[in-house]
mmCIF file of C-alpha atoms and ligand atoms in Angstrom:
data_model
loop_
_atom_site.group_PDB
_atom_site.id
_atom_site.type_symbol
_atom_site.label_atom_id
_atom_site.label_comp_id
_atom_site.label_asym_id
_atom_site.label_seq_id
_atom_site.Cartn_x
_atom_site.Cartn_y
_atom_site.Cartn_z
ATOM 1 C CA MET A 8 6.715 -14.578 12.489
ATOM 2 C CA ILE A 9 5.575 -16.341 9.224
ATOM 3 C CA GLU A 10 5.819 -14.622 6.099
ATOM 4 C CA TRP A 11 4.118 -15.432 2.719
ATOM 5 C CA LEU A 12 4.328 -13.924 -0.231
ATOM 6 C CA LEU A 13 1.057 -14.750 -2.234
ATOM 7 C CA GLN A 14 1.008 -14.202 -6.762
ATOM 8 C CA VAL A 15 -2.484 -13.582 -8.056
ATOM 9 C CA LYS A 16 -3.801 -13.208 -10.995
ATOM 10 C CA ALA A 17 -7.045 -11.662 -12.272
ATOM 11 C CA ILE A 18 -9.149 -14.046 -14.358
ATOM 12 C CA SER A 19 -12.001 -11.921 -15.216
ATOM 13 C CA PRO A 20 -12.794 -8.436 -14.518
ATOM 14 C CA LEU A 21 -12.123 -6.992 -11.047
ATOM 15 C CA ALA A 22 -14.659 -4.273 -10.044
ATOM 16 C CA LEU A 23 -13.190 -3.274 -6.776
ATOM 17 C CA HIS A 24 -15.342 0.153 -5.983
ATOM 18 C CA ALA A 25 -13.588 2.966 -4.467
ATOM 19 C CA GLU A 26 -16.568 4.803 -2.873
ATOM 20 C CA ARG A 27 -19.449 3.125 -0.839
ATOM 21 C CA GLY A 28 -22.744 3.498 -2.715
ATOM 22 C CA PRO A 29 -24.676 4.190 -5.815
ATOM 23 C CA ALA A 30 -22.666 5.878 -8.277
ATOM 24 C CA GLN A 31 -23.347 6.617 -12.040
ATOM 25 C CA PHE A 32 -19.703 6.493 -12.609
ATOM 26 C CA ALA A 33 -17.996 4.103 -10.306
ATOM 27 C CA ARG A 34 -14.015 3.781 -10.037
ATOM 28 C CA THR A 35 -12.090 1.049 -9.081
ATOM 29 C CA LEU A 36 -9.238 0.807 -6.690
ATOM 30 C CA LEU A 37 -5.982 -0.383 -8.943
ATOM 31 C CA TYR A 38 -5.039 -2.616 -5.907
ATOM 32 C CA ILE A 39 -7.204 -5.736 -3.655
ATOM 33 C CA PRO A 40 -7.860 -4.495 -0.022
ATOM 34 C CA GLY A 41 -6.432 -7.036 2.772
ATOM 35 C CA SER A 42 -10.165 -7.303 3.806
ATOM 36 C CA SER A 43 -10.901 -8.331 0.467
ATOM 37 C CA LEU A 44 -8.821 -10.849 0.490
ATOM 38 C CA ARG A 45 -9.687 -12.184 3.429
ATOM 39 C CA GLY A 46 -13.203 -12.100 3.198
ATOM 40 C CA ALA A 47 -12.653 -14.432 0.063
ATOM 41 C CA LEU A 48 -10.804 -16.566 1.600
ATOM 42 C CA ALA A 49 -13.402 -16.247 4.593
ATOM 43 C CA ASP A 50 -15.871 -17.566 1.300
ATOM 44 C CA VAL A 51 -14.105 -20.349 0.356
ATOM 45 C CA TYR A 52 -13.773 -21.690 4.203
ATOM 46 C CA LEU A 53 -17.672 -20.961 4.662
ATOM 47 C CA LYS A 54 -18.665 -23.249 1.764
ATOM 48 C CA THR A 55 -16.949 -26.411 2.951
ATOM 49 C CA GLY A 56 -17.064 -25.822 6.751
ATOM 50 C CA THR A 57 -18.310 -24.109 9.686
ATOM 51 C CA GLN A 58 -17.777 -21.041 12.011
ATOM 52 C CA ASP A 59 -15.567 -23.296 13.891
ATOM 53 C CA THR A 60 -12.210 -22.667 15.852
ATOM 54 C CA ASP A 61 -10.130 -22.784 12.837
ATOM 55 C CA PHE A 62 -12.494 -20.171 11.095
ATOM 56 C CA GLN A 63 -12.127 -17.892 14.416
ATOM 57 C CA ARG A 64 -8.734 -17.762 14.317
ATOM 58 C CA LEU A 65 -8.264 -17.567 10.857
ATOM 59 C CA PHE A 66 -10.547 -14.883 10.122
ATOM 60 C CA LEU A 67 -11.458 -13.030 13.595
ATOM 61 C CA ALA A 68 -8.069 -12.925 16.055
ATOM 62 C CA ASP A 69 -5.959 -10.774 14.549
ATOM 63 C CA VAL A 70 -3.465 -13.715 14.164
ATOM 64 C CA CYS A 71 -2.969 -14.144 10.511
ATOM 65 C CA LEU A 72 -2.280 -10.451 8.743
ATOM 66 C CA PHE A 73 -3.762 -10.014 5.024
ATOM 67 C CA PRO A 74 -2.041 -7.785 2.835
ATOM 68 C CA ASP A 75 -3.424 -5.360 -0.088
ATOM 69 C CA LEU A 76 -2.439 -7.060 -2.806
ATOM 70 C CA TYR A 77 -0.412 -4.901 -5.160
ATOM 71 C CA PRO A 78 0.240 -4.409 -8.667
ATOM 72 C CA SER A 79 2.737 -6.856 -9.767
ATOM 73 C CA ASP A 80 3.995 -8.359 -13.040
ATOM 74 C CA GLY A 81 4.737 -11.515 -11.898
ATOM 75 C CA ILE A 82 7.924 -11.055 -11.228
ATOM 76 C CA GLY A 83 8.724 -8.272 -8.862
ATOM 77 C CA GLU A 84 7.046 -6.857 -5.979
ATOM 78 C CA SER A 85 5.365 -3.451 -5.750
ATOM 79 C CA ALA A 86 5.242 -0.683 -3.483
ATOM 80 C CA PRO A 87 3.246 2.524 -3.347
ATOM 81 C CA LEU A 88 5.039 5.542 -4.749
ATOM 82 C CA PRO A 89 5.836 7.922 -1.481
ATOM 83 C CA ALA A 90 4.387 10.980 -1.355
ATOM 84 C CA THR A 91 7.443 12.435 -1.761
ATOM 85 C CA ALA A 92 8.224 10.906 -5.145
ATOM 86 C CA ARG A 93 8.625 13.367 -7.759
ATOM 87 C CA ALA A 94 9.459 12.769 -11.784
ATOM 88 C CA CYS A 95 9.546 15.666 -14.856
ATOM 89 C CA LYS A 96 6.304 17.247 -14.287
ATOM 90 C CA ARG A 97 5.408 17.250 -18.138
ATOM 91 C CA PHE A 98 6.674 13.660 -19.590
ATOM 92 C CA LYS A 99 6.584 11.796 -16.253
ATOM 93 C CA LEU A 100 8.717 8.642 -16.399
ATOM 94 C CA LYS A 101 9.487 9.254 -20.302
ATOM 95 C CA HIS A 102 12.087 11.010 -18.693
ATOM 96 C CA PRO A 103 13.191 8.225 -16.050
ATOM 97 C CA GLU A 104 16.133 9.568 -15.213
ATOM 98 C CA SER A 105 13.511 12.940 -13.529
ATOM 99 C CA LEU A 106 12.568 10.081 -10.965
ATOM 100 C CA SER A 107 13.643 11.187 -7.380
ATOM 101 C CA ASP A 108 12.184 11.776 -4.122
ATOM 102 C CA ALA A 109 12.166 15.207 -2.128
ATOM 103 C CA LEU A 110 12.147 14.425 1.422
ATOM 104 C CA LEU A 111 15.925 14.912 1.610
ATOM 105 C CA PRO A 112 16.489 17.707 -0.953
ATOM 106 C CA LEU A 113 13.108 19.041 1.032
ATOM 107 C CA ARG A 114 15.055 19.050 4.603
ATOM 108 C CA PHE A 115 18.505 19.317 3.815
ATOM 109 C CA LEU A 116 19.326 21.312 0.796
ATOM 110 C CA SER A 117 20.506 24.644 0.568
ATOM 111 C CA ASP A 118 17.752 26.714 -1.612
ATOM 112 C CA ASP A 119 20.036 27.202 -4.661
ATOM 113 C CA ALA A 120 20.773 23.229 -4.598
ATOM 114 C CA ARG A 121 17.479 22.777 -4.402
ATOM 115 C CA LYS A 122 16.226 24.333 -7.123
ATOM 116 C CA SER A 123 18.952 22.974 -9.107
ATOM 117 C CA TRP A 124 17.407 19.637 -8.001
ATOM 118 C CA GLU A 125 13.734 20.884 -8.757
ATOM 119 C CA SER A 126 14.752 21.410 -12.372
ATOM 120 C CA CYS A 127 14.207 18.085 -14.432
ATOM 121 C CA PRO A 128 17.722 16.389 -14.962
ATOM 122 C CA ASN A 129 16.909 15.476 -18.902
ATOM 123 C CA ALA A 130 18.500 17.571 -21.532
ATOM 124 C CA ALA A 131 15.766 18.884 -23.213
ATOM 125 C CA CYS A 132 13.784 19.768 -20.468
ATOM 126 C CA LYS A 133 16.403 21.293 -18.739
ATOM 127 C CA SER A 134 14.956 24.330 -16.664
ATOM 128 C CA LYS A 135 12.186 24.139 -18.645
ATOM 129 C CA ASN A 136 9.958 21.400 -16.498
ATOM 130 C CA VAL A 137 10.293 20.932 -13.022
ATOM 131 C CA ARG A 138 10.318 17.494 -11.093
ATOM 132 C CA ASP A 139 6.432 17.098 -9.978
ATOM 133 C CA ARG A 140 4.802 14.496 -7.241
ATOM 134 C CA ILE A 141 4.115 11.313 -9.116
ATOM 135 C CA GLU A 142 1.791 8.624 -7.790
ATOM 136 C CA GLY A 143 1.503 4.765 -8.625
ATOM 137 C CA PHE A 144 3.086 1.570 -7.627
ATOM 138 C CA ARG A 145 6.690 1.202 -8.160
ATOM 139 C CA VAL A 146 8.426 -2.025 -9.108
ATOM 140 C CA GLU A 147 11.034 -2.408 -6.236
ATOM 141 C CA ASN A 148 13.317 -4.222 -8.223
ATOM 142 C CA ASP A 149 13.141 -1.688 -11.390
ATOM 143 C CA THR A 150 13.625 1.334 -9.344
ATOM 144 C CA GLN A 151 12.440 3.195 -12.687
ATOM 145 C CA ARG A 152 9.274 1.960 -13.557
ATOM 146 C CA VAL A 153 5.939 2.192 -12.391
ATOM 147 C CA ILE A 154 3.155 -0.022 -12.821
ATOM 148 C CA LYS A 155 -0.365 0.171 -13.321
ATOM 149 C CA PRO A 156 -2.933 -2.364 -14.224
ATOM 150 C CA HIS A 157 -4.999 -1.232 -16.956
ATOM 151 C CA THR A 158 -8.351 -1.128 -16.672
ATOM 152 C CA ARG A 159 -11.570 -0.005 -19.234
ATOM 153 C CA THR A 160 -15.181 1.001 -18.742
ATOM 154 C CA VAL A 161 -18.066 -1.093 -18.395
ATOM 155 C CA ALA A 162 -21.516 -0.202 -19.293
ATOM 156 C CA GLY A 163 -24.666 -1.321 -17.612
ATOM 157 C CA THR A 164 -28.317 -0.475 -17.318
ATOM 158 C CA SER A 165 -30.807 -1.243 -14.497
ATOM 159 C CA ILE A 166 -33.300 -3.586 -14.818
ATOM 160 C CA LEU A 167 -37.234 -2.698 -14.877
ATOM 161 C CA ARG A 168 -38.875 -5.520 -13.135
ATOM 162 C CA ALA A 169 -41.632 -5.763 -14.666
ATOM 163 C CA THR A 170 -41.331 -5.614 -17.925
ATOM 164 C CA GLN A 171 -37.909 -6.951 -18.301
ATOM 165 C CA THR A 172 -36.625 -4.533 -20.289
ATOM 166 C CA ALA A 173 -34.153 -1.584 -19.620
ATOM 167 C CA ALA A 174 -35.475 1.144 -17.245
ATOM 168 C CA SER A 175 -34.996 4.368 -18.519
ATOM 169 C CA GLY A 176 -32.656 6.866 -17.459
ATOM 170 C CA GLN A 177 -30.818 4.719 -15.379
ATOM 171 C CA LEU A 178 -27.389 3.822 -17.382
ATOM 172 C CA PHE A 179 -24.726 3.280 -15.231
ATOM 173 C CA SER A 180 -20.932 2.387 -15.790
ATOM 174 C CA HIS A 181 -18.043 1.214 -13.696
ATOM 175 C CA THR A 182 -14.401 0.616 -14.798
ATOM 176 C CA VAL A 183 -12.723 -2.410 -14.296
ATOM 177 C CA VAL A 184 -8.870 -3.656 -13.780
ATOM 178 C CA GLU A 185 -8.824 -5.756 -16.660
ATOM 179 C CA GLU A 186 -8.053 -9.716 -16.681
ATOM 180 C CA GLY A 187 -4.259 -10.939 -16.676
ATOM 181 C CA ALA A 188 -3.719 -7.885 -14.144
ATOM 182 C CA ARG A 189 -1.783 -9.399 -11.293
ATOM 183 C CA PHE A 190 -0.758 -8.521 -7.928
ATOM 184 C CA SER A 191 1.000 -9.763 -4.403
ATOM 185 C CA GLY A 192 1.351 -9.766 -1.196
ATOM 186 C CA ARG A 193 3.405 -10.799 2.308
ATOM 187 C CA ILE A 194 0.475 -12.850 4.487
ATOM 188 C CA ARG A 195 2.137 -12.755 7.755
ATOM 189 C CA MET A 196 0.907 -14.924 10.657
ATOM 190 C CA ALA A 197 1.716 -15.319 14.200
ATOM 191 C CA ASP A 198 0.679 -18.913 14.490
ATOM 192 C CA GLU A 199 2.149 -21.932 13.203
ATOM 193 C CA THR A 200 -0.708 -24.533 13.275
ATOM 194 C CA LEU A 201 -2.829 -22.136 11.055
ATOM 195 C CA ALA A 202 -0.551 -22.117 8.397
ATOM 196 C CA ASN A 203 -1.685 -26.113 7.021
ATOM 197 C CA LYS A 204 -5.041 -24.710 7.244
ATOM 198 C CA LEU A 205 -4.285 -21.740 5.162
ATOM 199 C CA ARG A 206 -2.835 -23.637 2.417
ATOM 200 C CA ASP A 207 -5.333 -26.008 2.269
ATOM 201 C CA LEU A 208 -7.665 -22.730 1.317
ATOM 202 C CA LEU A 209 -5.630 -20.967 -0.788
ATOM 203 C CA ARG A 210 -5.741 -24.470 -2.845
ATOM 204 C CA LYS A 211 -8.802 -24.168 -3.118
ATOM 205 C CA ALA A 212 -8.776 -21.234 -5.360
ATOM 206 C CA PRO A 213 -10.229 -19.012 -7.331
ATOM 207 C CA LEU A 214 -11.223 -16.588 -5.232
ATOM 208 C CA ARG A 215 -13.665 -14.285 -5.572
ATOM 209 C CA VAL A 216 -13.134 -10.293 -5.244
ATOM 210 C CA GLY A 217 -15.261 -7.027 -5.594
ATOM 211 C CA TYR A 218 -18.561 -6.320 -7.460
ATOM 212 C CA GLY A 219 -20.475 -8.537 -9.618
ATOM 213 C CA ARG A 220 -19.055 -11.569 -8.241
ATOM 214 C CA THR A 221 -22.329 -13.927 -8.823
ATOM 215 C CA ARG A 222 -21.604 -12.690 -12.821
ATOM 216 C CA GLY A 223 -18.185 -13.944 -12.819
ATOM 217 C CA MET A 224 -16.849 -10.719 -12.141
ATOM 218 C CA GLY A 225 -13.969 -10.649 -9.491
ATOM 219 C CA LEU A 226 -12.306 -14.016 -9.894
ATOM 220 C CA LEU A 227 -8.416 -14.422 -8.809
ATOM 221 C CA GLU A 228 -6.060 -17.373 -9.307
ATOM 222 C CA ILE A 229 -3.370 -18.248 -7.285
ATOM 223 C CA GLU A 230 -0.174 -18.457 -9.166
ATOM 224 C CA ASP A 231 2.363 -18.768 -6.709
ATOM 225 C CA LEU A 232 2.475 -18.938 -3.234
ATOM 226 C CA ASP A 233 6.189 -18.672 -1.587
ATOM 227 C CA GLU A 234 6.430 -19.407 1.582
ATOM 228 C CA SER A 235 9.977 -17.884 2.337
ATOM 229 C CA PRO A 236 10.388 -15.491 -0.028
ATOM 230 C CA PRO A 237 13.174 -13.328 0.542
ATOM 231 C CA ALA A 238 14.084 -10.167 2.400
ATOM 232 C CA ARG A 239 12.228 -7.171 1.156
ATOM 233 C CA LEU A 240 14.518 -4.205 1.995
ATOM 234 C CA PRO A 241 18.062 -4.471 3.261
ATOM 235 C CA ASP A 242 18.637 -5.078 6.745
ATOM 236 C CA LEU A 243 17.182 -2.088 9.020
ATOM 237 C CA PRO A 244 20.019 -1.404 10.666
ATOM 238 C CA GLU A 245 21.768 -1.258 6.973
ATOM 239 C CA ARG A 246 18.857 1.434 5.674
ATOM 240 C CA LEU A 247 19.194 3.203 9.026
ATOM 241 C CA ASP A 248 23.190 3.914 8.262
ATOM 242 C CA LYS A 249 23.249 4.923 4.169
ATOM 243 C CA PHE A 250 20.070 6.779 5.119
ATOM 244 C CA ASN A 251 22.312 9.087 7.788
ATOM 245 C CA ALA A 252 25.322 8.589 5.155
ATOM 246 C CA VAL A 253 23.217 10.339 2.477
ATOM 247 C CA ILE A 254 22.638 12.814 4.376
ATOM 248 C CA GLY A 255 25.897 13.453 5.861
ATOM 249 C CA GLN A 256 27.249 13.531 2.362
ATOM 250 C CA ILE A 257 24.385 16.486 1.493
ATOM 251 C CA GLU A 258 25.010 18.626 4.989
ATOM 252 C CA SER A 259 27.126 17.888 7.687
ATOM 253 C CA ALA A 260 24.036 17.979 9.472
ATOM 254 C CA THR A 261 24.491 16.380 13.520
ATOM 255 C CA GLY A 262 22.129 13.706 15.009
ATOM 256 C CA ARG A 263 20.847 10.694 13.530
ATOM 257 C CA TYR A 264 17.392 10.706 11.058
ATOM 258 C CA ALA A 265 15.263 8.308 9.845
ATOM 259 C CA ALA A 266 11.883 7.960 7.791
ATOM 260 C CA LEU A 267 8.608 6.231 8.158
ATOM 261 C CA THR A 268 6.967 5.751 5.248
ATOM 262 C CA LEU A 269 3.699 4.268 4.904
ATOM 263 C CA GLU A 270 3.328 0.909 2.958
ATOM 264 C CA SER A 271 -0.697 0.668 3.555
ATOM 265 C CA ASP A 272 -3.012 2.803 5.753
ATOM 266 C CA VAL A 273 -2.986 3.352 9.115
ATOM 267 C CA LEU A 274 -5.844 3.325 11.234
ATOM 268 C CA LEU A 275 -4.559 5.187 14.246
ATOM 269 C CA ARG A 276 -6.975 6.646 17.313
ATOM 270 C CA ASP A 277 -5.834 9.457 20.023
ATOM 271 C CA GLU A 278 -6.035 9.519 23.476
ATOM 272 C CA LEU A 279 -9.906 10.864 23.071
ATOM 273 C CA LEU A 280 -10.128 8.027 20.489
ATOM 274 C CA ARG A 281 -10.668 10.602 17.734
ATOM 275 C CA PRO A 282 -9.142 9.278 14.326
ATOM 276 C CA VAL A 283 -5.375 10.156 13.510
ATOM 277 C CA THR A 284 -5.462 11.834 10.129
ATOM 278 C CA THR A 285 -2.055 13.991 11.088
ATOM 279 C CA ILE A 286 1.013 12.924 13.087
ATOM 280 C CA GLU A 287 2.549 16.473 14.841
ATOM 281 C CA ASP A 288 5.195 14.523 16.560
ATOM 282 C CA GLY A 289 6.072 10.773 17.007
ATOM 283 C CA SER A 290 3.673 9.970 20.575
ATOM 284 C CA ALA A 291 0.420 9.812 18.114
ATOM 285 C CA LEU A 292 2.797 6.551 16.097
ATOM 286 C CA GLY A 293 3.573 5.110 19.919
ATOM 287 C CA LEU A 294 7.386 6.690 19.028
ATOM 288 C CA LYS A 295 8.965 7.530 22.032
ATOM 289 C CA GLY A 296 12.702 9.876 21.326
ATOM 290 C CA ALA A 297 11.954 11.331 17.953
ATOM 291 C CA ALA A 298 11.093 14.847 16.792
ATOM 292 C CA LEU A 299 9.590 14.968 14.000
ATOM 293 C CA GLU A 300 10.942 17.417 11.121
ATOM 294 C CA ARG A 301 9.143 17.046 7.953
ATOM 295 C CA ALA A 302 5.154 15.336 7.369
ATOM 296 C CA PHE A 303 3.585 14.437 4.186
ATOM 297 C CA VAL A 304 0.560 13.138 4.844
ATOM 298 C CA VAL A 305 -1.659 11.767 1.779
ATOM 299 C CA PRO A 306 -5.421 11.580 3.185
ATOM 300 C CA ALA A 307 -7.488 8.127 3.823
ATOM 301 C CA LEU A 308 -10.706 6.866 4.260
ATOM 302 C CA ALA A 309 -11.168 3.522 5.368
ATOM 303 C CA HIS A 310 -14.504 1.360 4.230
ATOM 304 C CA GLY A 311 -15.348 -2.024 5.491
ATOM 305 C CA TRP A 312 -17.964 -4.538 5.065
ATOM 306 C CA ASN A 313 -19.344 -5.978 8.073
ATOM 307 C CA ALA A 314 -20.272 -9.799 6.347
ATOM 308 C CA ALA A 315 -22.030 -10.785 9.565
ATOM 309 C CA LEU A 316 -23.964 -8.146 9.913
ATOM 310 C CA GLY A 317 -24.459 -7.735 6.056
ATOM 311 C CA LEU A 318 -23.936 -3.927 6.834
ATOM 312 C CA PRO A 319 -20.938 -1.260 5.998
ATOM 313 C CA LYS A 320 -18.673 -0.517 8.907
ATOM 314 C CA PRO A 321 -18.560 2.731 9.381
ATOM 315 C CA ASP A 322 -15.961 5.020 7.904
ATOM 316 C CA THR A 323 -12.605 5.432 9.142
ATOM 317 C CA PRO A 324 -10.265 8.594 8.479
ATOM 318 C CA GLY A 325 -6.449 7.745 8.436
ATOM 319 C CA LEU A 326 -3.230 8.144 7.553
ATOM 320 C CA GLY A 327 -2.682 7.215 3.806
ATOM 321 C CA ARG A 328 -0.421 4.865 2.199
ATOM 322 C CA GLY A 329 2.540 6.467 0.520
ATOM 323 C CA SER A 330 2.474 8.973 3.538
ATOM 324 C CA VAL A 331 5.979 10.324 4.569
ATOM 325 C CA PHE A 332 7.417 11.167 8.152
ATOM 326 C CA LEU A 333 10.816 12.513 8.623
ATOM 327 C CA PHE A 334 11.935 12.268 12.197
ATOM 328 C CA LYS A 335 15.496 13.217 14.398
ATOM 329 C CA LEU A 336 16.088 10.264 16.649
ATOM 330 C CA ASN A 337 17.042 12.164 20.055
ATOM 331 C CA ASP A 338 17.039 8.243 22.188
ATOM 332 C CA VAL A 339 19.035 5.546 21.761
ATOM 333 C CA THR A 340 15.708 3.669 22.267
ATOM 334 C CA ALA A 341 14.365 5.155 19.121
ATOM 335 C CA GLU A 342 15.529 2.842 16.691
ATOM 336 C CA ALA A 343 14.241 -0.334 18.274
ATOM 337 C CA GLN A 344 10.473 1.151 18.643
ATOM 338 C CA LEU A 345 11.215 1.712 14.787
ATOM 339 C CA ALA A 346 11.744 -1.149 14.020
ATOM 340 C CA ALA A 347 9.209 -3.285 16.314
ATOM 341 C CA MET A 348 6.683 -0.814 14.347
ATOM 342 C CA GLU A 349 8.403 -2.253 11.303
ATOM 343 C CA THR A 350 7.523 -5.716 12.266
ATOM 344 C CA ASP A 351 4.563 -5.636 13.941
ATOM 345 C CA GLY A 352 2.879 -2.925 12.220
ATOM 346 C CA ILE A 353 0.962 -0.013 13.701
ATOM 347 C CA GLY A 354 -2.606 1.103 14.852
ATOM 348 C CA GLU A 355 -6.280 -0.972 14.159
ATOM 349 C CA ARG A 356 -7.467 -3.594 11.539
ATOM 350 C CA ARG A 357 -3.941 -4.964 10.271
ATOM 351 C CA ALA A 358 -5.516 -7.966 10.257
ATOM 352 C CA GLU A 359 -6.736 -6.348 6.500
ATOM 353 C CA GLY A 360 -3.521 -5.020 5.235
ATOM 354 C CA PHE A 361 -3.496 -1.509 7.641
ATOM 355 C CA GLY A 362 -0.205 -0.681 9.191
ATOM 356 C CA ARG A 363 2.737 -1.707 7.423
ATOM 357 C CA VAL A 364 5.337 0.724 7.230
ATOM 358 C CA ARG A 365 8.391 0.418 6.360
ATOM 359 C CA VAL A 366 11.885 2.515 8.319
ATOM 360 C CA CYS A 367 14.579 4.506 6.329
ATOM 361 C CA ASP A 368 13.002 3.098 2.452
ATOM 362 C CA PRO A 369 15.755 2.489 0.229
ATOM 363 C CA PHE A 370 13.785 5.089 -2.184
ATOM 364 C CA HIS A 371 14.576 7.758 -0.210
ATOM 365 C CA TYR A 372 18.246 7.702 -0.281
ATOM 366 C CA LYS A 373 19.203 5.484 -3.413
ATOM 367 C CA VAL A 374 18.620 7.978 -6.079
ATOM 368 C CA PHE A 375 21.352 10.497 -2.967
ATOM 369 C CA GLU A 376 23.515 7.888 -3.036
ATOM 370 C CA GLY A 377 26.873 9.460 -3.987
ATOM 371 C CA GLY A 378 26.168 12.412 -3.125
ATOM 372 C CA GLN A 379 24.077 13.838 -6.001
HETATM 373 ZN ZN1 ZN B 415 11.702 16.229 -18.347
#
């Protein structure tokens, strides 16, 4: 598997509409979906070529997996904060020591210990404010920092074609991510022969994503393409060992545990082909020999656009990025299954960034190393 780290910068405002259809106030996503990146590159390809076999393999054969591009500071990569992330309810990360993770406390701490963990540890807050859910994207090389692109609201009005004047009562506005915002993500390819083709395409940037592309919005420039980026996480056996060592410090727990954290939205179907929106045991994820202990599910609704038909894809419910599942591993093969899920991804539409997962993300245990 080839993995490239792509860094892009917005050189005009980005309107990546979070909801489909006309809305008076259209919100923007704060990340660039993999489907938008794939669509932008396909557009560049078709400007100079045709739908030949290379096009088919790059964009239609699921050989090349385009990532969601998450906000970055141009130095570190970011990841969604898991649903278990907690910080001071009142002061958020102005009390940086309050940033913690609830997965292990909720499962393993005694009632008293959990109560004391729930209080913000800042001296000004102690016992007055509790830790509460915090959302966003965290910079991975600096666990105390959450990154949020700047946005602004742009107002517009419909134009009456007959008179070329503003249509009465048809004011609308949308939020946009401001120019200068940076994003990054890792493209995965199983096929080496496609790499040259893709490299050429990326050189032909700027790419165009989102709404208003014909009016100069949504322009992305490629800042960097690292073709052999360093590993993002420690090796899986090391993470599993540390995760379990921390659990062992909290409680003399028997057995081995693993956390599965969704890095992007995951689209799965059950045996009756219904979308999976919650997990009751490991089998829904294709994981055997593991008992589900805790689930923190973020709801998600996947949109999409079928460019060939010029029609929207049906909205599909799924499991949202940041969802966390804690498993007790009963079978020796479960660890190998988890490793395969992390490498290959799970579920549908992986070429558009869906289905990326992490096993024992250090975020869940880092704050407790040392047995606090
Ligand atoms: Zn506080």
